[in-house]
Amino acid sequence: MKILVVDDDKEIAQLLEIYIKNEGYEPVSAYNGNDALSLLRTEPDIGLVILDIMMPGMSGIDVIKEIRKDSQIPIIVLSAKTADMDKIQGLVSGADDYVTKPFNPLEIMARVRSLLRRSQNDVTKAKPDILNVGPLTINKDSHEVKTDDGKEIQLTALEFGILYLLASHPNRVFSADEIFERVWKQESIISAKTVMVHVSHLRDKIEEATGGEKVIQTVWGVGYKVEA
């Protein structure tokens, strides 16, 4: 599998290439947004993108928006920006994770492994694991979510993980920390705003596809749930 590194700082790109190779993956690098999008069109084996936000020309946010028009490939954002609103902007645009510079390459590789595990389908089961909640049909094996009329809702790996977790435990309320630990498969080390942003983006997609159905409920001060 190839991992695409997009950063106008060639030293950072080369550093990440070394760690990616050590993990057994093949690194591919681009130093601007246009080249990154071109590589994604011509390199079918790219399975994850590590993307800097602050680049000359096309910004990382614009690159994410272009990618998300037709792909749900996992994306990790890199940026020197540390303000919450900058993180939220990256996540709302469609990124799956966010790391601020300066960073520990070992931490990025841990997040790469975690995202790739979540995005891979479990092909060992004989039958698909299917859940029905409200107007939605959720297929765990194919990572597909469809409405009653057959319309497919395009979700990122994290959005699918959140929906599947809630749908698997109807009426149970999950706190933001619980969702983060179960879906991200890490200890809750970042702001609950990260979960809030992903849930908000997930809701928007569901409501747009279903004509306004409120599938995910907020229990104020506690967390989120899906009613049976």
PDB file of C-alpha atoms in Angstrom:
ATOM      1  CA  MET A   1       0.000   0.000   0.000  1.00  0.00           C
ATOM      2  CA  LYS A   2       1.139   3.557  -0.768  1.00  0.00           C
ATOM      3  CA  ILE A   3       0.838   6.517   1.595  1.00  0.00           C
ATOM      4  CA  LEU A   4       0.777   9.995   0.065  1.00  0.00           C
ATOM      5  CA  VAL A   5       2.641  12.766   1.928  1.00  0.00           C
ATOM      6  CA  VAL A   6       1.720  16.303   0.860  1.00  0.00           C
ATOM      7  CA  ASP A   7       3.890  19.090   2.307  1.00  0.00           C
ATOM      8  CA  ASP A   8       5.733  21.990   0.695  1.00  0.00           C
ATOM      9  CA  ASP A   9       8.520  21.477   3.268  1.00  0.00           C
ATOM     10  CA  LYS A  10      10.625  18.791   1.598  1.00  0.00           C
ATOM     11  CA  GLU A  11      12.538  18.012   4.808  1.00  0.00           C
ATOM     12  CA  ILE A  12       9.303  17.109   6.584  1.00  0.00           C
ATOM     13  CA  ALA A  13       8.163  15.027   3.615  1.00  0.00           C
ATOM     14  CA  GLN A  14      11.473  13.166   3.511  1.00  0.00           C
ATOM     15  CA  LEU A  15      11.362  12.517   7.272  1.00  0.00           C
ATOM     16  CA  LEU A  16       7.885  11.019   6.990  1.00  0.00           C
ATOM     17  CA  GLU A  17       8.983   8.917   4.014  1.00  0.00           C
ATOM     18  CA  ILE A  18      11.611   7.236   6.217  1.00  0.00           C
ATOM     19  CA  TYR A  19       9.071   6.315   8.896  1.00  0.00           C
ATOM     20  CA  ILE A  20       6.519   5.173   6.338  1.00  0.00           C
ATOM     21  CA  LYS A  21       9.078   2.834   4.786  1.00  0.00           C
ATOM     22  CA  ASN A  22       9.951   1.486   8.241  1.00  0.00           C
ATOM     23  CA  GLU A  23       6.267   0.584   8.699  1.00  0.00           C
ATOM     24  CA  GLY A  24       6.340  -1.463   5.499  1.00  0.00           C
ATOM     25  CA  TYR A  25       4.388   1.006   3.339  1.00  0.00           C
ATOM     26  CA  GLU A  26       5.501   2.754   0.157  1.00  0.00           C
ATOM     27  CA  PRO A  27       5.729   6.559   0.469  1.00  0.00           C
ATOM     28  CA  VAL A  28       4.678   8.886  -2.354  1.00  0.00           C
ATOM     29  CA  SER A  29       5.281  12.619  -1.988  1.00  0.00           C
ATOM     30  CA  ALA A  30       3.853  15.806  -3.455  1.00  0.00           C
ATOM     31  CA  TYR A  31       4.848  19.352  -2.571  1.00  0.00           C
ATOM     32  CA  ASN A  32       1.660  21.167  -3.560  1.00  0.00           C
ATOM     33  CA  GLY A  33      -2.053  20.506  -3.762  1.00  0.00           C
ATOM     34  CA  ASN A  34      -2.357  20.169  -7.521  1.00  0.00           C
ATOM     35  CA  ASP A  35       0.365  17.520  -7.698  1.00  0.00           C
ATOM     36  CA  ALA A  36      -1.276  15.672  -4.804  1.00  0.00           C
ATOM     37  CA  LEU A  37      -4.616  15.482  -6.615  1.00  0.00           C
ATOM     38  CA  SER A  38      -2.862  14.348  -9.792  1.00  0.00           C
ATOM     39  CA  LEU A  39      -1.120  11.520  -7.912  1.00  0.00           C
ATOM     40  CA  LEU A  40      -4.401  10.407  -6.355  1.00  0.00           C
ATOM     41  CA  ARG A  41      -5.880  10.089  -9.838  1.00  0.00           C
ATOM     42  CA  THR A  42      -2.935   8.159 -11.277  1.00  0.00           C
ATOM     43  CA  GLU A  43      -1.775   6.019  -8.320  1.00  0.00           C
ATOM     44  CA  PRO A  44      -4.556   3.538  -7.483  1.00  0.00           C
ATOM     45  CA  ASP A  45      -2.695   1.942  -4.567  1.00  0.00           C
ATOM     46  CA  ILE A  46      -2.675   5.042  -2.339  1.00  0.00           C
ATOM     47  CA  GLY A  47      -4.520   4.094   0.844  1.00  0.00           C
ATOM     48  CA  LEU A  48      -4.002   7.152   3.080  1.00  0.00           C
ATOM     49  CA  VAL A  49      -3.017  10.820   2.800  1.00  0.00           C
ATOM     50  CA  ILE A  50      -0.900  12.863   5.226  1.00  0.00           C
ATOM     51  CA  LEU A  51      -1.586  16.471   4.276  1.00  0.00           C
ATOM     52  CA  ASP A  52      -0.213  19.872   5.323  1.00  0.00           C
ATOM     53  CA  ILE A  53      -2.815  22.640   5.526  1.00  0.00           C
ATOM     54  CA  MET A  54      -0.600  25.684   4.943  1.00  0.00           C
ATOM     55  CA  MET A  55       0.772  25.373   1.414  1.00  0.00           C
ATOM     56  CA  PRO A  56       1.281  27.940  -1.361  1.00  0.00           C
ATOM     57  CA  GLY A  57      -1.358  27.918  -4.070  1.00  0.00           C
ATOM     58  CA  MET A  58      -4.051  25.383  -3.262  1.00  0.00           C
ATOM     59  CA  SER A  59      -4.433  25.058   0.511  1.00  0.00           C
ATOM     60  CA  GLY A  60      -4.749  21.741   2.309  1.00  0.00           C
ATOM     61  CA  ILE A  61      -8.399  22.523   3.101  1.00  0.00           C
ATOM     62  CA  ASP A  62      -9.128  22.921  -0.627  1.00  0.00           C
ATOM     63  CA  VAL A  63      -7.297  19.666  -1.354  1.00  0.00           C
ATOM     64  CA  ILE A  64      -9.471  17.846   1.198  1.00  0.00           C
ATOM     65  CA  LYS A  65     -12.643  19.241  -0.335  1.00  0.00           C
ATOM     66  CA  GLU A  66     -11.567  18.058  -3.792  1.00  0.00           C
ATOM     67  CA  ILE A  67     -10.671  14.592  -2.508  1.00  0.00           C
ATOM     68  CA  ARG A  68     -13.993  14.232  -0.698  1.00  0.00           C
ATOM     69  CA  LYS A  69     -15.965  14.854  -3.890  1.00  0.00           C
ATOM     70  CA  ASP A  70     -15.359  11.255  -4.941  1.00  0.00           C
ATOM     71  CA  SER A  71     -13.221   9.500  -2.319  1.00  0.00           C
ATOM     72  CA  GLN A  72     -13.394   8.537   1.360  1.00  0.00           C
ATOM     73  CA  ILE A  73      -9.665   7.778   1.642  1.00  0.00           C
ATOM     74  CA  PRO A  74      -8.375   8.398   5.211  1.00  0.00           C
ATOM     75  CA  ILE A  75      -6.727  11.819   5.626  1.00  0.00           C
ATOM     76  CA  ILE A  76      -4.442  13.011   8.430  1.00  0.00           C
ATOM     77  CA  VAL A  77      -3.946  16.785   8.523  1.00  0.00           C
ATOM     78  CA  LEU A  78      -0.630  18.386   9.533  1.00  0.00           C
ATOM     79  CA  SER A  79      -0.478  22.039  10.490  1.00  0.00           C
ATOM     80  CA  ALA A  80       1.434  24.515  12.615  1.00  0.00           C
ATOM     81  CA  LYS A  81      -1.918  26.002  13.551  1.00  0.00           C
ATOM     82  CA  THR A  82      -3.087  25.045  17.042  1.00  0.00           C
ATOM     83  CA  ALA A  83      -6.317  27.023  17.517  1.00  0.00           C
ATOM     84  CA  ASP A  84      -9.462  24.949  17.982  1.00  0.00           C
ATOM     85  CA  MET A  85     -11.209  26.647  15.052  1.00  0.00           C
ATOM     86  CA  ASP A  86      -8.407  25.616  12.699  1.00  0.00           C
ATOM     87  CA  LYS A  87      -8.751  22.012  13.822  1.00  0.00           C
ATOM     88  CA  ILE A  88     -12.504  22.167  13.430  1.00  0.00           C
ATOM     89  CA  GLN A  89     -12.204  23.624   9.918  1.00  0.00           C
ATOM     90  CA  GLY A  90      -9.959  20.748   8.868  1.00  0.00           C
ATOM     91  CA  LEU A  91     -12.258  18.118  10.319  1.00  0.00           C
ATOM     92  CA  VAL A  92     -15.434  19.638   8.908  1.00  0.00           C
ATOM     93  CA  SER A  93     -13.786  19.690   5.487  1.00  0.00           C
ATOM     94  CA  GLY A  94     -13.472  15.920   5.698  1.00  0.00           C
ATOM     95  CA  ALA A  95     -10.172  15.062   7.412  1.00  0.00           C
ATOM     96  CA  ASP A  96     -10.126  12.047   9.738  1.00  0.00           C
ATOM     97  CA  ASP A  97      -7.400  13.172  12.129  1.00  0.00           C
ATOM     98  CA  TYR A  98      -5.304  16.231  12.983  1.00  0.00           C
ATOM     99  CA  VAL A  99      -1.695  16.587  14.173  1.00  0.00           C
ATOM    100  CA  THR A 100       0.008  19.885  14.971  1.00  0.00           C
ATOM    101  CA  LYS A 101       3.611  20.753  14.154  1.00  0.00           C
ATOM    102  CA  PRO A 102       6.137  20.126  15.589  1.00  0.00           C
ATOM    103  CA  PHE A 103       5.118  16.473  15.756  1.00  0.00           C
ATOM    104  CA  ASN A 104       6.545  13.125  16.793  1.00  0.00           C
ATOM    105  CA  PRO A 105       6.764  10.895  13.686  1.00  0.00           C
ATOM    106  CA  LEU A 106       6.043   7.849  15.858  1.00  0.00           C
ATOM    107  CA  GLU A 107       2.724   9.411  16.888  1.00  0.00           C
ATOM    108  CA  ILE A 108       1.796   9.965  13.244  1.00  0.00           C
ATOM    109  CA  MET A 109       2.624   6.348  12.403  1.00  0.00           C
ATOM    110  CA  ALA A 110       0.428   5.177  15.296  1.00  0.00           C
ATOM    111  CA  ARG A 111      -2.433   7.234  13.888  1.00  0.00           C
ATOM    112  CA  VAL A 112      -1.751   5.893  10.395  1.00  0.00           C
ATOM    113  CA  ARG A 113      -2.032   2.314  11.664  1.00  0.00           C
ATOM    114  CA  SER A 114      -5.220   3.127  13.553  1.00  0.00           C
ATOM    115  CA  LEU A 115      -6.898   4.783  10.562  1.00  0.00           C
ATOM    116  CA  LEU A 116      -5.926   1.999   8.182  1.00  0.00           C
ATOM    117  CA  ARG A 117      -7.317  -0.639  10.558  1.00  0.00           C
ATOM    118  CA  ARG A 118     -10.634   1.185  10.686  1.00  0.00           C
ATOM    119  CA  SER A 119     -10.869   1.684   6.937  1.00  0.00           C
ATOM    120  CA  GLN A 120     -10.222  -1.935   6.020  1.00  0.00           C
ATOM    121  CA  ASN A 121     -13.252  -4.189   5.663  1.00  0.00           C
ATOM    122  CA  ASP A 122     -13.505  -7.427   7.592  1.00  0.00           C
ATOM    123  CA  VAL A 123     -13.608  -9.964   4.736  1.00  0.00           C
ATOM    124  CA  THR A 124     -13.510 -13.052   6.931  1.00  0.00           C
ATOM    125  CA  LYS A 125     -17.212 -13.080   7.807  1.00  0.00           C
ATOM    126  CA  ALA A 126     -19.515 -15.243   5.724  1.00  0.00           C
ATOM    127  CA  LYS A 127     -22.456 -12.857   6.026  1.00  0.00           C
ATOM    128  CA  PRO A 128     -22.489  -9.062   6.148  1.00  0.00           C
ATOM    129  CA  ASP A 129     -23.141  -7.450   9.512  1.00  0.00           C
ATOM    130  CA  ILE A 130     -26.195  -5.303   8.778  1.00  0.00           C
ATOM    131  CA  LEU A 131     -28.023  -2.927  11.103  1.00  0.00           C
ATOM    132  CA  ASN A 132     -31.258  -1.064  10.444  1.00  0.00           C
ATOM    133  CA  VAL A 133     -31.952   2.151  12.296  1.00  0.00           C
ATOM    134  CA  GLY A 134     -34.692   4.557  11.314  1.00  0.00           C
ATOM    135  CA  PRO A 135     -34.463   5.151   7.560  1.00  0.00           C
ATOM    136  CA  LEU A 136     -30.922   3.756   7.357  1.00  0.00           C
ATOM    137  CA  THR A 137     -29.382   0.386   6.527  1.00  0.00           C
ATOM    138  CA  ILE A 138     -25.794   0.060   7.786  1.00  0.00           C
ATOM    139  CA  ASN A 139     -23.561  -2.643   6.312  1.00  0.00           C
ATOM    140  CA  LYS A 140     -20.442  -3.123   8.430  1.00  0.00           C
ATOM    141  CA  ASP A 141     -18.618  -5.378   5.980  1.00  0.00           C
ATOM    142  CA  SER A 142     -18.927  -3.042   3.000  1.00  0.00           C
ATOM    143  CA  HIS A 143     -18.906   0.180   5.071  1.00  0.00           C
ATOM    144  CA  GLU A 144     -22.053   1.272   3.239  1.00  0.00           C
ATOM    145  CA  VAL A 145     -24.938   3.305   4.618  1.00  0.00           C
ATOM    146  CA  LYS A 146     -28.085   3.513   2.515  1.00  0.00           C
ATOM    147  CA  THR A 147     -31.474   5.132   2.932  1.00  0.00           C
ATOM    148  CA  ASP A 148     -34.800   3.329   2.534  1.00  0.00           C
ATOM    149  CA  ASP A 149     -34.944   4.426  -1.099  1.00  0.00           C
ATOM    150  CA  GLY A 150     -31.483   3.012  -1.843  1.00  0.00           C
ATOM    151  CA  LYS A 151     -29.508   6.250  -1.754  1.00  0.00           C
ATOM    152  CA  GLU A 152     -25.951   5.695  -0.485  1.00  0.00           C
ATOM    153  CA  ILE A 153     -24.538   8.155   2.067  1.00  0.00           C
ATOM    154  CA  GLN A 154     -20.807   8.739   1.630  1.00  0.00           C
ATOM    155  CA  LEU A 155     -19.144   8.698   5.069  1.00  0.00           C
ATOM    156  CA  THR A 156     -15.544   8.875   6.200  1.00  0.00           C
ATOM    157  CA  ALA A 157     -14.145   5.948   8.190  1.00  0.00           C
ATOM    158  CA  LEU A 158     -14.610   7.850  11.458  1.00  0.00           C
ATOM    159  CA  GLU A 159     -18.145   8.974  10.640  1.00  0.00           C
ATOM    160  CA  PHE A 160     -19.082   5.391   9.814  1.00  0.00           C
ATOM    161  CA  GLY A 161     -17.475   4.209  13.049  1.00  0.00           C
ATOM    162  CA  ILE A 162     -19.488   6.659  15.128  1.00  0.00           C
ATOM    163  CA  LEU A 163     -22.767   5.759  13.429  1.00  0.00           C
ATOM    164  CA  TYR A 164     -22.117   2.021  13.705  1.00  0.00           C
ATOM    165  CA  LEU A 165     -21.188   2.327  17.388  1.00  0.00           C
ATOM    166  CA  LEU A 166     -24.382   4.205  18.254  1.00  0.00           C
ATOM    167  CA  ALA A 167     -26.594   1.998  16.061  1.00  0.00           C
ATOM    168  CA  SER A 168     -25.080  -1.138  17.627  1.00  0.00           C
ATOM    169  CA  HIS A 169     -26.239   0.019  21.067  1.00  0.00           C
ATOM    170  CA  PRO A 170     -29.677   1.619  20.552  1.00  0.00           C
ATOM    171  CA  ASN A 171     -30.901   3.838  23.387  1.00  0.00           C
ATOM    172  CA  ARG A 172     -27.499   3.806  25.090  1.00  0.00           C
ATOM    173  CA  VAL A 173     -25.910   7.223  25.570  1.00  0.00           C
ATOM    174  CA  PHE A 174     -22.211   7.459  24.751  1.00  0.00           C
ATOM    175  CA  SER A 175     -20.133  10.364  26.033  1.00  0.00           C
ATOM    176  CA  ALA A 176     -17.698  12.124  23.694  1.00  0.00           C
ATOM    177  CA  ASP A 177     -14.800  10.480  25.555  1.00  0.00           C
ATOM    178  CA  GLU A 178     -16.324   7.011  25.108  1.00  0.00           C
ATOM    179  CA  ILE A 179     -16.916   7.608  21.400  1.00  0.00           C
ATOM    180  CA  PHE A 180     -13.351   8.817  20.921  1.00  0.00           C
ATOM    181  CA  GLU A 181     -11.824   5.858  22.757  1.00  0.00           C
ATOM    182  CA  ARG A 182     -13.976   3.271  20.920  1.00  0.00           C
ATOM    183  CA  VAL A 183     -13.871   4.748  17.410  1.00  0.00           C
ATOM    184  CA  TRP A 184     -10.430   6.350  17.367  1.00  0.00           C
ATOM    185  CA  LYS A 185      -9.122   3.428  19.491  1.00  0.00           C
ATOM    186  CA  GLN A 186      -6.957   5.770  21.521  1.00  0.00           C
ATOM    187  CA  GLU A 187      -7.205   7.295  24.957  1.00  0.00           C
ATOM    188  CA  SER A 188      -9.221  10.497  24.959  1.00  0.00           C
ATOM    189  CA  ILE A 189      -6.383  13.003  24.724  1.00  0.00           C
ATOM    190  CA  ILE A 190      -8.015  15.741  22.677  1.00  0.00           C
ATOM    191  CA  SER A 191     -10.942  18.073  23.029  1.00  0.00           C
ATOM    192  CA  ALA A 192     -14.501  16.770  22.905  1.00  0.00           C
ATOM    193  CA  LYS A 193     -14.936  19.304  20.092  1.00  0.00           C
ATOM    194  CA  THR A 194     -13.316  16.779  17.746  1.00  0.00           C
ATOM    195  CA  VAL A 195     -16.126  14.274  18.362  1.00  0.00           C
ATOM    196  CA  MET A 196     -18.706  17.053  18.232  1.00  0.00           C
ATOM    197  CA  VAL A 197     -17.503  18.133  14.786  1.00  0.00           C
ATOM    198  CA  HIS A 198     -17.605  14.584  13.393  1.00  0.00           C
ATOM    199  CA  VAL A 199     -21.103  13.993  14.819  1.00  0.00           C
ATOM    200  CA  SER A 200     -22.291  17.305  13.362  1.00  0.00           C
ATOM    201  CA  HIS A 201     -20.898  16.439   9.940  1.00  0.00           C
ATOM    202  CA  LEU A 202     -22.454  12.962  10.148  1.00  0.00           C
ATOM    203  CA  ARG A 203     -25.843  14.419  11.049  1.00  0.00           C
ATOM    204  CA  ASP A 204     -25.720  16.853   8.148  1.00  0.00           C
ATOM    205  CA  LYS A 205     -25.092  14.017   5.681  1.00  0.00           C
ATOM    206  CA  ILE A 206     -27.877  11.862   7.129  1.00  0.00           C
ATOM    207  CA  GLU A 207     -30.397  14.708   7.183  1.00  0.00           C
ATOM    208  CA  GLU A 208     -29.533  15.768   3.644  1.00  0.00           C
ATOM    209  CA  ALA A 209     -30.004  12.201   2.359  1.00  0.00           C
ATOM    210  CA  THR A 210     -33.194  11.469   4.314  1.00  0.00           C
ATOM    211  CA  GLY A 211     -35.017  14.765   4.065  1.00  0.00           C
ATOM    212  CA  GLY A 212     -34.291  15.871   7.619  1.00  0.00           C
ATOM    213  CA  GLU A 213     -34.503  12.664   9.679  1.00  0.00           C
ATOM    214  CA  LYS A 214     -32.987  13.135  13.175  1.00  0.00           C
ATOM    215  CA  VAL A 215     -31.276   9.763  13.602  1.00  0.00           C
ATOM    216  CA  ILE A 216     -28.640  10.790  16.168  1.00  0.00           C
ATOM    217  CA  GLN A 217     -29.982  12.358  19.356  1.00  0.00           C
ATOM    218  CA  THR A 218     -28.043  14.645  21.710  1.00  0.00           C
ATOM    219  CA  VAL A 219     -28.504  14.093  25.436  1.00  0.00           C
ATOM    220  CA  TRP A 220     -27.335  17.445  26.708  1.00  0.00           C
ATOM    221  CA  GLY A 221     -24.494  17.292  29.171  1.00  0.00           C
ATOM    222  CA  VAL A 222     -24.094  13.540  28.651  1.00  0.00           C
ATOM    223  CA  GLY A 223     -23.489  12.540  25.037  1.00  0.00           C
ATOM    224  CA  TYR A 224     -25.158  10.989  21.980  1.00  0.00           C
ATOM    225  CA  LYS A 225     -27.482   8.090  21.195  1.00  0.00           C
ATOM    226  CA  VAL A 226     -29.566   6.434  18.503  1.00  0.00           C
ATOM    227  CA  GLU A 227     -33.074   5.441  19.549  1.00  0.00           C
ATOM    228  CA  ALA A 228     -34.306   1.933  18.785  1.00  0.00           C
TER     229      ALA A 228
END
